[in-house]
Amino acid sequence: MIDTGYYTSEALTLLHSLIGIPSISREEEAAADFLQNYIEETGIMTGRSGNNIWCISPMFDINKPTILLNSHIDTVKPVSGWRKQPFTPKNENGKLYGLGSNDAGASLVSLFQVYRHLSMTTQSYNLIFLASCEEEVSGKGGIESVLPGLPPISFAVVGEPTEMQPAIAEKGLMVLDVTATGKAGHAARNEGDNAIYKVLDDIAWFRDYRFAKESPLLGPVKMSVTVINAGTQHNVIPDRCSFVVDVRSNELYSNEELFTEIQKHISCKAEARSFRLNSSRIEESHPFVQKAKKLGRVPFGSPTLSDQALMVFPSVKIGPGRSSRSHTADEYIMIKEIEEALELYLKILDGLEI
């Protein structure tokens, strides 16, 4: 078995450095510069587009399938409630604290060390490592802008905190802006057409409706009204009311299909901000999943969104840490989780046939 001690040490050193460089979504340039320099100092050539950085295995053979190892360098903004400094890495009781340590710095540095090792070995596949940006905002300058320029990819490992359990399905996302138009008038007189009243039935429909097809892995489609805006002052009948709906799709519907169905049931005008973040799923029979299961891993369906939604090829989301720590104050990763992740990634990927 490979001694993972060296790679664990390297991963932790890199993660310490990255935590210390603020990399809020769309503000990742300094972190990307540092990571690119770090990779090149190890003797590995890089490609770069915007703040996305990648490496292609030196023994690349177009006749072999290609596996992508991907995670993201960006973070959300620090939430209120941090007792520690979000951009100052701190080791304490086997934990490494810092913004992005869990989501998804630990996955990023672990997958790069896995790439370092496996890209110098003979495998039945090619490897590409990609550190992408703008994942937290599903930005068009992130992975979506890079994939068309890479060699064709057969399969991807997406690093996100899943406790190293393989997420073989992931919910998609569609955000709707729904608007009703009325007519302004004085609230003291019987005039005007109140736009707020026009949305009430539609809001109740979003609350109560259940789509017919439920997924064994992801459950039902989930719709939540999350924002409402209307009115200017207490004595003016509002002539416009708008609300936002967060729609989490399962793999049994495309976002376009859901939108078409929704429009049949509501009277207000609805517009989708995007259809691009669809749900995804890979068969449990895939060799990566089967090998993970033999090592005691349990496949599951993930309710949270990742860059998987922008991949048109099969993928599995798997990485160290827990999703419940993401986007929280005093975010941390366990040191042993990185060590265990490296060992498990290597056990699954070394000798894998896809």
Coordinates of N, CA and C in Angstrom, one line a residue, residues 55-57 60 64-70 111 114-115 118 123-130 150-158 286-288 313-314 348-354:
C55 N -4.3 20.5 -15.1 CA -3.1 19.8 -15.5 C -3.6 18.5 -16.2
I56 N -2.9 18.1 -17.2 CA -3.2 16.9 -18.0 C -2.0 16.0 -17.9
S57 N -2.3 14.7 -17.6 CA -1.2 13.8 -17.3 C -0.2 13.7 -18.4
F60 N -0.5 11.3 -21.5 CA -1.9 11.3 -22.1 C -1.9 10.5 -23.4
K64 N -7.1 6.2 -24.7 CA -7.6 5.8 -23.4 C -8.8 6.7 -23.0
P65 N -9.7 6.2 -22.1 CA -10.7 7.1 -21.5 C -10.0 8.1 -20.6
T66 N -10.6 9.2 -20.3 CA -10.1 10.2 -19.5 C -10.9 10.5 -18.2
I67 N -10.3 10.5 -17.1 CA -11.0 10.7 -15.8 C -10.6 12.2 -15.4
L68 N -11.6 12.9 -15.0 CA -11.4 14.3 -14.5 C -11.5 14.3 -13.0
L69 N -10.5 14.8 -12.3 CA -10.5 15.1 -10.9 C -10.7 16.6 -10.7
N70 N -11.9 16.9 -10.1 CA -12.3 18.3 -10.0 C -12.7 18.7 -8.6
L111 N -7.3 15.8 -3.9 CA -7.4 15.4 -5.3 C -6.1 15.7 -6.1
V114 N -3.5 13.2 -5.2 CA -3.9 12.0 -5.9 C -3.4 12.1 -7.3
Y115 N -3.7 13.2 -8.0 CA -3.2 13.4 -9.4 C -1.7 13.3 -9.4
L118 N -0.9 9.5 -9.2 CA -1.4 8.6 -10.3 C -0.9 9.0 -11.7
Q123 N -1.8 3.7 -15.9 CA -3.2 3.3 -15.7 C -3.9 3.1 -17.0
S124 N -5.1 2.6 -17.0 CA -5.8 2.3 -18.2 C -6.6 3.5 -18.6
Y125 N -6.3 4.7 -18.0 CA -7.0 5.9 -18.3 C -6.1 7.1 -18.2
N126 N -6.5 8.2 -18.8 CA -5.8 9.5 -18.6 C -6.3 10.2 -17.4
L127 N -5.6 11.1 -16.9 CA -6.0 11.9 -15.8 C -5.9 13.4 -16.1
I128 N -7.0 14.2 -15.7 CA -6.9 15.6 -15.7 C -7.3 16.1 -14.3
F129 N -6.5 17.0 -13.8 CA -6.9 17.7 -12.5 C -7.4 19.1 -12.9
L130 N -8.5 19.5 -12.4 CA -9.1 20.8 -12.6 C -9.5 21.5 -11.3
L150 N -11.1 21.2 -23.0 CA -10.3 20.0 -22.5 C -10.5 18.8 -23.4
P151 N -9.6 17.8 -23.4 CA -9.9 16.6 -24.1 C -11.2 15.9 -23.6
P152 N -11.8 15.1 -24.5 CA -13.1 14.5 -24.1 C -13.0 13.7 -22.8
I153 N -13.9 13.9 -21.9 CA -13.9 13.3 -20.5 C -14.9 12.2 -20.5
S154 N -14.5 11.0 -19.9 CA -15.4 9.9 -19.8 C -16.1 9.8 -18.5
F155 N -15.4 10.4 -17.4 CA -15.9 10.2 -16.1 C -15.3 11.2 -15.2
A156 N -16.0 11.7 -14.2 CA -15.4 12.7 -13.3 C -15.6 12.4 -11.8
V157 N -14.6 12.7 -11.0 CA -14.7 12.6 -9.6 C -14.8 14.1 -9.1
V158 N -15.9 14.4 -8.5 CA -16.1 15.8 -8.0 C -15.9 15.9 -6.5
H286 N -21.6 1.4 -12.2 CA -20.4 2.0 -12.7 C -19.2 1.5 -11.9
P287 N -18.1 1.2 -12.6 CA -16.9 0.5 -11.9 C -16.4 1.3 -10.7
F288 N -16.4 2.7 -10.8 CA -16.0 3.5 -9.6 C -16.9 3.2 -8.4
F313 N -21.1 14.4 -18.8 CA -20.6 13.0 -18.7 C -20.8 12.5 -17.3
P314 N -20.7 11.2 -17.1 CA -21.0 10.6 -15.8 C -20.0 11.1 -14.7
I348 N -9.4 3.4 -4.7 CA -10.5 3.3 -5.8 C -9.9 3.5 -7.1
L349 N -9.1 4.5 -7.3 CA -8.6 4.9 -8.6 C -7.4 4.1 -9.2
D350 N -6.6 3.7 -8.3 CA -5.4 2.9 -8.8 C -5.9 1.6 -9.3
G351 N -5.6 1.4 -10.6 CA -6.0 0.2 -11.3 C -7.5 0.1 -11.7
L352 N -8.2 1.2 -11.6 CA -9.6 1.3 -12.0 C -9.7 1.1 -13.5
E353 N -10.7 0.3 -13.9 CA -11.0 0.1 -15.3 C -12.4 0.7 -15.6
I354 N -12.5 1.7 -16.5 CA -13.8 2.3 -16.8 C -14.1 2.1 -18.3

